[in-house]
mmCIF file with all atom_site columns, C-alpha atoms and ligand atoms in Angstrom:
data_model
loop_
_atom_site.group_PDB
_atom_site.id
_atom_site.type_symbol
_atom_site.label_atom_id
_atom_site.label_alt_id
_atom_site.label_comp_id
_atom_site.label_asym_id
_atom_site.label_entity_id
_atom_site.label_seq_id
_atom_site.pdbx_PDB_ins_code
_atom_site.Cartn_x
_atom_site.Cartn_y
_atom_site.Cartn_z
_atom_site.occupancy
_atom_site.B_iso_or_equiv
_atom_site.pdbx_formal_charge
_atom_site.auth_seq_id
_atom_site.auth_comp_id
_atom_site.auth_asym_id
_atom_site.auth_atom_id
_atom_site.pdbx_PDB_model_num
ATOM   1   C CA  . UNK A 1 1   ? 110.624 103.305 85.862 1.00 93.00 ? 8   UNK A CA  1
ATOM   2   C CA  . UNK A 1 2   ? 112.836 104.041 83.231 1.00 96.00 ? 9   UNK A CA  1
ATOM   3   C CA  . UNK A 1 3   ? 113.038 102.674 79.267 1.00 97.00 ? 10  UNK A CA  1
ATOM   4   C CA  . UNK A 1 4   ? 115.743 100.230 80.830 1.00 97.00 ? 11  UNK A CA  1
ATOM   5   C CA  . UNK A 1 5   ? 113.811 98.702  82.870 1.00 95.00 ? 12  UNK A CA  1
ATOM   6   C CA  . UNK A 1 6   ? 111.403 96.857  80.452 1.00 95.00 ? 13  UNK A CA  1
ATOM   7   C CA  . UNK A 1 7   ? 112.864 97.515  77.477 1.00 96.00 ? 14  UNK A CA  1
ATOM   8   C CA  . UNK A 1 8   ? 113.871 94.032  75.396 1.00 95.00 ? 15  UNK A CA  1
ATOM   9   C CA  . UNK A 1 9   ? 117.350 93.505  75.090 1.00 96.00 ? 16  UNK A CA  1
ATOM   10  C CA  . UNK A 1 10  ? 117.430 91.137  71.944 1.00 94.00 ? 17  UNK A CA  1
ATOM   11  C CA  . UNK A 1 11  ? 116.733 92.873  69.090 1.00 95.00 ? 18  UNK A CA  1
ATOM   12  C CA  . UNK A 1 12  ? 116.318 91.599  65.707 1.00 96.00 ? 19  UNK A CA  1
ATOM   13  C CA  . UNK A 1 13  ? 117.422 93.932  63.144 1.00 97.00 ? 20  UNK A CA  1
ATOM   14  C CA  . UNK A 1 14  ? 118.028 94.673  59.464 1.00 98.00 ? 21  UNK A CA  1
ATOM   15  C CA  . UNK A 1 15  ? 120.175 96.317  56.798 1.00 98.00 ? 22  UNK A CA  1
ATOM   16  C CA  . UNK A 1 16  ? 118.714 98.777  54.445 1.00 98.00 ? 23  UNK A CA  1
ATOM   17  C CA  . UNK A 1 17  ? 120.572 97.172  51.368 1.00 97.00 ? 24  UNK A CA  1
ATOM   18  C CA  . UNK A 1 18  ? 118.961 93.857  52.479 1.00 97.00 ? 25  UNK A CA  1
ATOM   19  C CA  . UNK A 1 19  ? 116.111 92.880  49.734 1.00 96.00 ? 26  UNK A CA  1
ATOM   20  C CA  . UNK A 1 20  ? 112.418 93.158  51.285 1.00 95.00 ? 27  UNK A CA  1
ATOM   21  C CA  . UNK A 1 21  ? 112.060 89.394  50.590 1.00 94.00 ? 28  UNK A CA  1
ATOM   22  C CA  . UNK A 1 22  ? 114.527 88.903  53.538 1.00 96.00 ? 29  UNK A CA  1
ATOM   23  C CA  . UNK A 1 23  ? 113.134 91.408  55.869 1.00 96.00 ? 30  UNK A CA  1
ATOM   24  C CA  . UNK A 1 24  ? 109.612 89.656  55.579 1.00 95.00 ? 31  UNK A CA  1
ATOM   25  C CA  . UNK A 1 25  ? 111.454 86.701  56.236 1.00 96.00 ? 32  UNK A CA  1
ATOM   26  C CA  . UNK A 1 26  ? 113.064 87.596  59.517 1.00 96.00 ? 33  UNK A CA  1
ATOM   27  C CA  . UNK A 1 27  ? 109.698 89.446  60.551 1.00 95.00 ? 34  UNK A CA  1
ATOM   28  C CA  . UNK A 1 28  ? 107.338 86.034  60.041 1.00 94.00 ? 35  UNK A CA  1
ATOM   29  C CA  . UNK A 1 29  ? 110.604 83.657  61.542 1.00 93.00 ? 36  UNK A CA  1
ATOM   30  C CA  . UNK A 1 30  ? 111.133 86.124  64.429 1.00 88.00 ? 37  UNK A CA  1
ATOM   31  C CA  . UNK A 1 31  ? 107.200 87.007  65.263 1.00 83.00 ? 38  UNK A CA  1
ATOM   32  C CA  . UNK A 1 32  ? 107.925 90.034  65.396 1.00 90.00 ? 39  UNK A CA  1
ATOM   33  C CA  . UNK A 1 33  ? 106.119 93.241  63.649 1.00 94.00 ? 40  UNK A CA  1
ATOM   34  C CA  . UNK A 1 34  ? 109.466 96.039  63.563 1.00 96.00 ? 41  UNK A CA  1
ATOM   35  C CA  . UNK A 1 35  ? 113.263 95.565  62.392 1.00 98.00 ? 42  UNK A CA  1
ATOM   36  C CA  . UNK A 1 36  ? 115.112 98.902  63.369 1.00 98.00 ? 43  UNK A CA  1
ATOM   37  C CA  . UNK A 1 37  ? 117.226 99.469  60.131 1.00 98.00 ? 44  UNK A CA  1
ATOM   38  C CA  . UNK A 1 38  ? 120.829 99.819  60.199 1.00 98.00 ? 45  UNK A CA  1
ATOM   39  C CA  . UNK A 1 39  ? 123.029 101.411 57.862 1.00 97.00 ? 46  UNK A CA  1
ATOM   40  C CA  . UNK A 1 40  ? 126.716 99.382  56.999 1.00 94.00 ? 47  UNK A CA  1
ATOM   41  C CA  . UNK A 1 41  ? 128.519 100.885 60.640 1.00 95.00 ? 48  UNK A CA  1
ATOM   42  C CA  . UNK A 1 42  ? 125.384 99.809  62.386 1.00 95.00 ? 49  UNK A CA  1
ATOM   43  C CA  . UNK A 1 43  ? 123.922 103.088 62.657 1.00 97.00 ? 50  UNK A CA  1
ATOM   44  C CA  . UNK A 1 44  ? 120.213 102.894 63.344 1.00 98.00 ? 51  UNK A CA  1
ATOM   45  C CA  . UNK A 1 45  ? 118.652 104.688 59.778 1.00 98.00 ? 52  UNK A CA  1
ATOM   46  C CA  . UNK A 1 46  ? 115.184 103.816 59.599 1.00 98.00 ? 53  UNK A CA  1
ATOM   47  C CA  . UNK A 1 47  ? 112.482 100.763 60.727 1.00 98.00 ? 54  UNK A CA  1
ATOM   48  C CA  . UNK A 1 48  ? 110.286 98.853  58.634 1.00 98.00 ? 55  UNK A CA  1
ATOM   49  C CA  . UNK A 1 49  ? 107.384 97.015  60.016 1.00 97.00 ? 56  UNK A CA  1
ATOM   50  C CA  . UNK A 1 50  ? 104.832 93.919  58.661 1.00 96.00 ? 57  UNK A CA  1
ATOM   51  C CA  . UNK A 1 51  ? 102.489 96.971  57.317 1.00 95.00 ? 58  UNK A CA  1
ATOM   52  C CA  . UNK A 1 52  ? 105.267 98.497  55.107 1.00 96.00 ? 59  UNK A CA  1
ATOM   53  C CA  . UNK A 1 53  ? 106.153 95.152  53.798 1.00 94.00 ? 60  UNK A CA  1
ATOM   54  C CA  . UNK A 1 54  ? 102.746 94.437  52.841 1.00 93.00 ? 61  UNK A CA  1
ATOM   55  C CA  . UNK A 1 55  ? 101.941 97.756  51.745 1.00 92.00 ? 62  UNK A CA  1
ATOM   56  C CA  . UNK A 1 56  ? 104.891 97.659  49.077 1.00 91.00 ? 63  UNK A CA  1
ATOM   57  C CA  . UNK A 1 57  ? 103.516 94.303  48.126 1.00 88.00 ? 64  UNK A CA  1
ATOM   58  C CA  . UNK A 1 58  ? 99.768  95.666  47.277 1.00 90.00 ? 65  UNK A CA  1
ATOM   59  C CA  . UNK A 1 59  ? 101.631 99.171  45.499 1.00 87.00 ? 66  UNK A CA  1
ATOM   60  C CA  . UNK A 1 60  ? 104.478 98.552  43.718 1.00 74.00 ? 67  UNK A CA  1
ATOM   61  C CA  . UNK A 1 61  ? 106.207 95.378  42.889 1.00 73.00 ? 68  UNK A CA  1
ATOM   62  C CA  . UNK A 1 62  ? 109.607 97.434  41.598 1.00 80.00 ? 69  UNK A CA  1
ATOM   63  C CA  . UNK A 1 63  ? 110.071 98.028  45.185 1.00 80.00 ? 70  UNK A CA  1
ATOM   64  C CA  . UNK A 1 64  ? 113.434 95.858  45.927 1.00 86.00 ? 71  UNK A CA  1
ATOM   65  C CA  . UNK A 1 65  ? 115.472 96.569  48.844 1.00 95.00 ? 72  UNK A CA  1
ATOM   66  C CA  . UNK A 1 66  ? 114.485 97.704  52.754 1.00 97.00 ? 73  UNK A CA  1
ATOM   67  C CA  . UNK A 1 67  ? 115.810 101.542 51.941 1.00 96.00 ? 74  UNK A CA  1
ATOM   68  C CA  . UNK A 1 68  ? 113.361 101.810 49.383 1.00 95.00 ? 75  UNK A CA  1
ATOM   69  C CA  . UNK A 1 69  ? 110.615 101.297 52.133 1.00 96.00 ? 76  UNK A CA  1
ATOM   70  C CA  . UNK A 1 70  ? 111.253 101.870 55.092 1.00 97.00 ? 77  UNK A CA  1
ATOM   71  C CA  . UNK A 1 71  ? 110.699 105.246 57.531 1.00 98.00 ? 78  UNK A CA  1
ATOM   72  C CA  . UNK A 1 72  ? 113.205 107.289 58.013 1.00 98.00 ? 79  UNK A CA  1
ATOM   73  C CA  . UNK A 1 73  ? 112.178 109.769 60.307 1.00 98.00 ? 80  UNK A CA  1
ATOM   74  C CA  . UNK A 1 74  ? 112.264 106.941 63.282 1.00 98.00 ? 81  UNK A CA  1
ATOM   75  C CA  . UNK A 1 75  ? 110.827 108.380 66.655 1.00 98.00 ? 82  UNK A CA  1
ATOM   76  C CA  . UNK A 1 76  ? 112.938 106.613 69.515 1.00 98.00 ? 83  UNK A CA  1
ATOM   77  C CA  . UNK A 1 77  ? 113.516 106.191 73.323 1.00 98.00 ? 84  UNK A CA  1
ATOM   78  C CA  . UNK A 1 78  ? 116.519 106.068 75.526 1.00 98.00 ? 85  UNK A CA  1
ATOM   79  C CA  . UNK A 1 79  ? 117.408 104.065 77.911 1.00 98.00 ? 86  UNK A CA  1
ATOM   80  C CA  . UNK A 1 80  ? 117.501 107.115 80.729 1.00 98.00 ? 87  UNK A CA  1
ATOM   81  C CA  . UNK A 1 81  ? 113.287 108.218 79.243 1.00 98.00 ? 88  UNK A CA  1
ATOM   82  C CA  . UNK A 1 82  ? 111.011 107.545 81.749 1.00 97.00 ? 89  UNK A CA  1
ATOM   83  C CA  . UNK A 1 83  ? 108.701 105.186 80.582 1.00 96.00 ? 90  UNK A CA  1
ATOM   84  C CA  . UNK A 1 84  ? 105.482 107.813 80.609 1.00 95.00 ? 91  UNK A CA  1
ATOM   85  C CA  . UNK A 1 85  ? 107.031 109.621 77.961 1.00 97.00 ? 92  UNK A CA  1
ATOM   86  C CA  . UNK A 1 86  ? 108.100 106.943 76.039 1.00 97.00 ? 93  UNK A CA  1
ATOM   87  C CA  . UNK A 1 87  ? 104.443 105.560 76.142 1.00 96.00 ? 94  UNK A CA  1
ATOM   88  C CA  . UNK A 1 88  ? 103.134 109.061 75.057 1.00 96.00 ? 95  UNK A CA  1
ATOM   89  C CA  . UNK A 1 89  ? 105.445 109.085 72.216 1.00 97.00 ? 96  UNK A CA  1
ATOM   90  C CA  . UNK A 1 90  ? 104.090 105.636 70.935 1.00 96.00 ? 97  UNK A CA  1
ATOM   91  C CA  . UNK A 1 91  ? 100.500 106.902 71.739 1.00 95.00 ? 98  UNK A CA  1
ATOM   92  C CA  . UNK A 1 92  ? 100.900 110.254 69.750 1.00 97.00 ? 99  UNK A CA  1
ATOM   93  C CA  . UNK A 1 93  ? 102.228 108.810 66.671 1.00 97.00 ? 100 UNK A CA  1
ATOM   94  C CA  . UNK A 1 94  ? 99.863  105.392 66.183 1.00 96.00 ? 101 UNK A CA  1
ATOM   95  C CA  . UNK A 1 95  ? 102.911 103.127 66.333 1.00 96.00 ? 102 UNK A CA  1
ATOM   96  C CA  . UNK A 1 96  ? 103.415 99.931  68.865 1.00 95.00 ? 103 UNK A CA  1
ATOM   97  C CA  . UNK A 1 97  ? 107.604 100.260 69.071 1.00 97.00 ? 104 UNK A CA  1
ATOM   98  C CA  . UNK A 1 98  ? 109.867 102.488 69.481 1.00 98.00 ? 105 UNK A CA  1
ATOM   99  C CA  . UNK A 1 99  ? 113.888 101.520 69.502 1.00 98.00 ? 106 UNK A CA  1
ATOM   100 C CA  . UNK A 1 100 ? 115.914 102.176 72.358 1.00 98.00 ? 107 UNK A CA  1
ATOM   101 C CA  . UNK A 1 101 ? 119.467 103.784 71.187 1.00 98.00 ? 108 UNK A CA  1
ATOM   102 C CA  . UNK A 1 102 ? 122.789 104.892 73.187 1.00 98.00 ? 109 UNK A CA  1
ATOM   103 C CA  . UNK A 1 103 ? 124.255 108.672 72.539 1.00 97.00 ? 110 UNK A CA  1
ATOM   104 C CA  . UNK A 1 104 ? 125.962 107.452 68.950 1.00 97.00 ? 111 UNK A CA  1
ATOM   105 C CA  . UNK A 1 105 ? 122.568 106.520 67.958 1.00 97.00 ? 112 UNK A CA  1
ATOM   106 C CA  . UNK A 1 106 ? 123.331 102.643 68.039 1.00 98.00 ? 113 UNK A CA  1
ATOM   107 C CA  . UNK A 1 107 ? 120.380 100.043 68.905 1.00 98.00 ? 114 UNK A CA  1
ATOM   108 C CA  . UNK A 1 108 ? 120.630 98.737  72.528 1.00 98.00 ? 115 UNK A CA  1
ATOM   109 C CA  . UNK A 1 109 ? 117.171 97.339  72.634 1.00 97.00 ? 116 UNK A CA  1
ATOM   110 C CA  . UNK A 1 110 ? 113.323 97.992  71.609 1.00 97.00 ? 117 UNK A CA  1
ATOM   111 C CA  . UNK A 1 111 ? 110.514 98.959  73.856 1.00 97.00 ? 118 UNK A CA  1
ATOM   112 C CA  . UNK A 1 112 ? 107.012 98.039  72.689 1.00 95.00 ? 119 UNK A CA  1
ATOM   113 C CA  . UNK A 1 113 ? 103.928 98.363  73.747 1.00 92.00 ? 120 UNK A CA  1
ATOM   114 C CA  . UNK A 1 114 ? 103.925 95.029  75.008 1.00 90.00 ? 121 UNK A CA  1
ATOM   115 C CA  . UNK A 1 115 ? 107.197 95.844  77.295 1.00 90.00 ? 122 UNK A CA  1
ATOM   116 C CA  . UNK A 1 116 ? 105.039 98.447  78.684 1.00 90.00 ? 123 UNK A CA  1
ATOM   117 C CA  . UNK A 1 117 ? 101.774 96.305  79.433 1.00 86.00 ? 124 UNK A CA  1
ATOM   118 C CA  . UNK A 1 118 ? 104.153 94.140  81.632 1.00 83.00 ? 125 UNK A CA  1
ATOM   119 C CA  . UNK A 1 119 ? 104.243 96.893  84.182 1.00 82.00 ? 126 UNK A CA  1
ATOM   120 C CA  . UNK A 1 120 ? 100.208 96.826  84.816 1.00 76.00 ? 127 UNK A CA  1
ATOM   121 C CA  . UNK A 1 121 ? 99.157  93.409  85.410 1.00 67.00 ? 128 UNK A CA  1
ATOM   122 C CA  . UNK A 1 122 ? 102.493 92.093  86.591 1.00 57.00 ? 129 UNK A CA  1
ATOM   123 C CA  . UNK A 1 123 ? 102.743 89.035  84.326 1.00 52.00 ? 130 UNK A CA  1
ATOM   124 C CA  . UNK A 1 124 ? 105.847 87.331  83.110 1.00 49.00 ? 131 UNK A CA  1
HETATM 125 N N1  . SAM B 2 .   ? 98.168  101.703 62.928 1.00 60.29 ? 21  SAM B N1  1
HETATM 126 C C1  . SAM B 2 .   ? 99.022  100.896 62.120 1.00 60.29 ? 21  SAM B C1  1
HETATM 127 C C2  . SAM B 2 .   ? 100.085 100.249 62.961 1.00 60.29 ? 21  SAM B C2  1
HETATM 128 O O1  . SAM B 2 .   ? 100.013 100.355 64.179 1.00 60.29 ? 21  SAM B O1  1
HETATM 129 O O2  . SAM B 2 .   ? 100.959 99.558  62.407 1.00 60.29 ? 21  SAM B O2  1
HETATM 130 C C3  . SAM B 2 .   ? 99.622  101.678 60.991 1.00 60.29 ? 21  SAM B C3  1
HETATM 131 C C4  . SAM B 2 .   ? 100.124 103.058 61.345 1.00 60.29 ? 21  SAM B C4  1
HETATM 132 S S1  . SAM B 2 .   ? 101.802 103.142 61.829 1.00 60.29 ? 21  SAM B S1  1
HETATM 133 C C5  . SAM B 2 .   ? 101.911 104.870 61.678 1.00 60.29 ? 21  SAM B C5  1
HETATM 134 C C6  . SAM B 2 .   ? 102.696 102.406 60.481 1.00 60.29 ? 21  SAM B C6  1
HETATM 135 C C7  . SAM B 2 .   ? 103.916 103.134 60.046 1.00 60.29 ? 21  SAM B C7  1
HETATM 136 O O3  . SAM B 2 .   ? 104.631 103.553 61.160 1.00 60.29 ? 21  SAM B O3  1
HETATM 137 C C8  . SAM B 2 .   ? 104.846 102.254 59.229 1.00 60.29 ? 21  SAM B C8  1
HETATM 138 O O4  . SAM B 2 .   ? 105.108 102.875 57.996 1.00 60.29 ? 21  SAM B O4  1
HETATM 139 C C9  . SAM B 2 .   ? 106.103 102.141 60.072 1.00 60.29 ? 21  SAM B C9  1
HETATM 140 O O5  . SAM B 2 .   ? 107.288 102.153 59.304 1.00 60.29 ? 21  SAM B O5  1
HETATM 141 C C10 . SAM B 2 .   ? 105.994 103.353 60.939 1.00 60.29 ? 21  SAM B C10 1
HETATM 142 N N2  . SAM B 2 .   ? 106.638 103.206 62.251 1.00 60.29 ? 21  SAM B N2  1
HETATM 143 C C11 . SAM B 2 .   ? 106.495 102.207 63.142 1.00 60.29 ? 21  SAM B C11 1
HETATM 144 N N3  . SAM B 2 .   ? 107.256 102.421 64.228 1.00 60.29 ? 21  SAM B N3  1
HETATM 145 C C12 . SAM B 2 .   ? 107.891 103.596 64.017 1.00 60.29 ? 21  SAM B C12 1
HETATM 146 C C13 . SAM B 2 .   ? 108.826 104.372 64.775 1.00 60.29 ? 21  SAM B C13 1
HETATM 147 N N4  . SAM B 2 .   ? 109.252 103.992 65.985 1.00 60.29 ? 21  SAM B N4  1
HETATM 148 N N5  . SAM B 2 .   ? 109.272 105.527 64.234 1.00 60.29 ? 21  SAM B N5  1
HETATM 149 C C14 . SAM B 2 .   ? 108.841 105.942 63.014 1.00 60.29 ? 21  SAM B C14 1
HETATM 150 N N6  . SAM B 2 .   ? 107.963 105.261 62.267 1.00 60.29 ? 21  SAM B N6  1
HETATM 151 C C15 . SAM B 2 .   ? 107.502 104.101 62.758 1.00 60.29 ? 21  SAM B C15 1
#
């Protein structure tokens, strides 16, 4: 199977002049643990998770707005990857999602490793 296949369709996202306040918000209202970051043309620029929010919380209270925190170097899928390497990719760098983007780097979906524990089991 491909990234397609399983990936989740409904992404929640954020932009990186949004305040952190907000993007802890969205992450506790949405139960989820990553926002891809977009820039103001809804370019994907970077992805803050629960761990960077509550990292900047412990470190540095100046900290202000989502571009001030969040990872820039973002590892991501495709729809086309098969879903072995996008699994690998998750595996090799310690993190639990990875969003899916189209050739003008533009979010079409996330793939975590939930998505991919749906294809063992069969559930849901
Ligand atoms: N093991 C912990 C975990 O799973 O959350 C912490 C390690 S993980 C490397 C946490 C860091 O990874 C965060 O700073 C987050 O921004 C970053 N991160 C998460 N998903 C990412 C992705 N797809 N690309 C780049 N960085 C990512």
């Amino acid at each position: 199977p491909r990234v397609r296949d399983i990936m989740n369709r409904q992404v929640i996202s954020i932009t990186e002049d949004e305040e952190i306040r907000v993007a802890a918000k969205r992450l506790l209202k949405d139960e989820t643990n990553h926002l891809p970051v977009l820039d103001g043309n809804g370019t994907l620029v970077g992805i803050i998770t629960t761990y960077d929010v509550s990292k900047a919380v412990v470190t540095d209270g100046r900290l202000r707005q989502v571009k001030d925190i969040m990872t820039r170097k973002v590892i991501k899928t495709t729809p086309d990857e098969p879903v072995d390497i996008a699994a690998q990719k998750l595996e090799r760098n310690n993190i639990s999602a990875l969003p899916v983007v189209d050739t003008t780097n533009r979010v079409v979906g996330i793939l975590s490793a939930i998505d991919l524990g749906k294809l063992f089991g069969g559930r849901r």
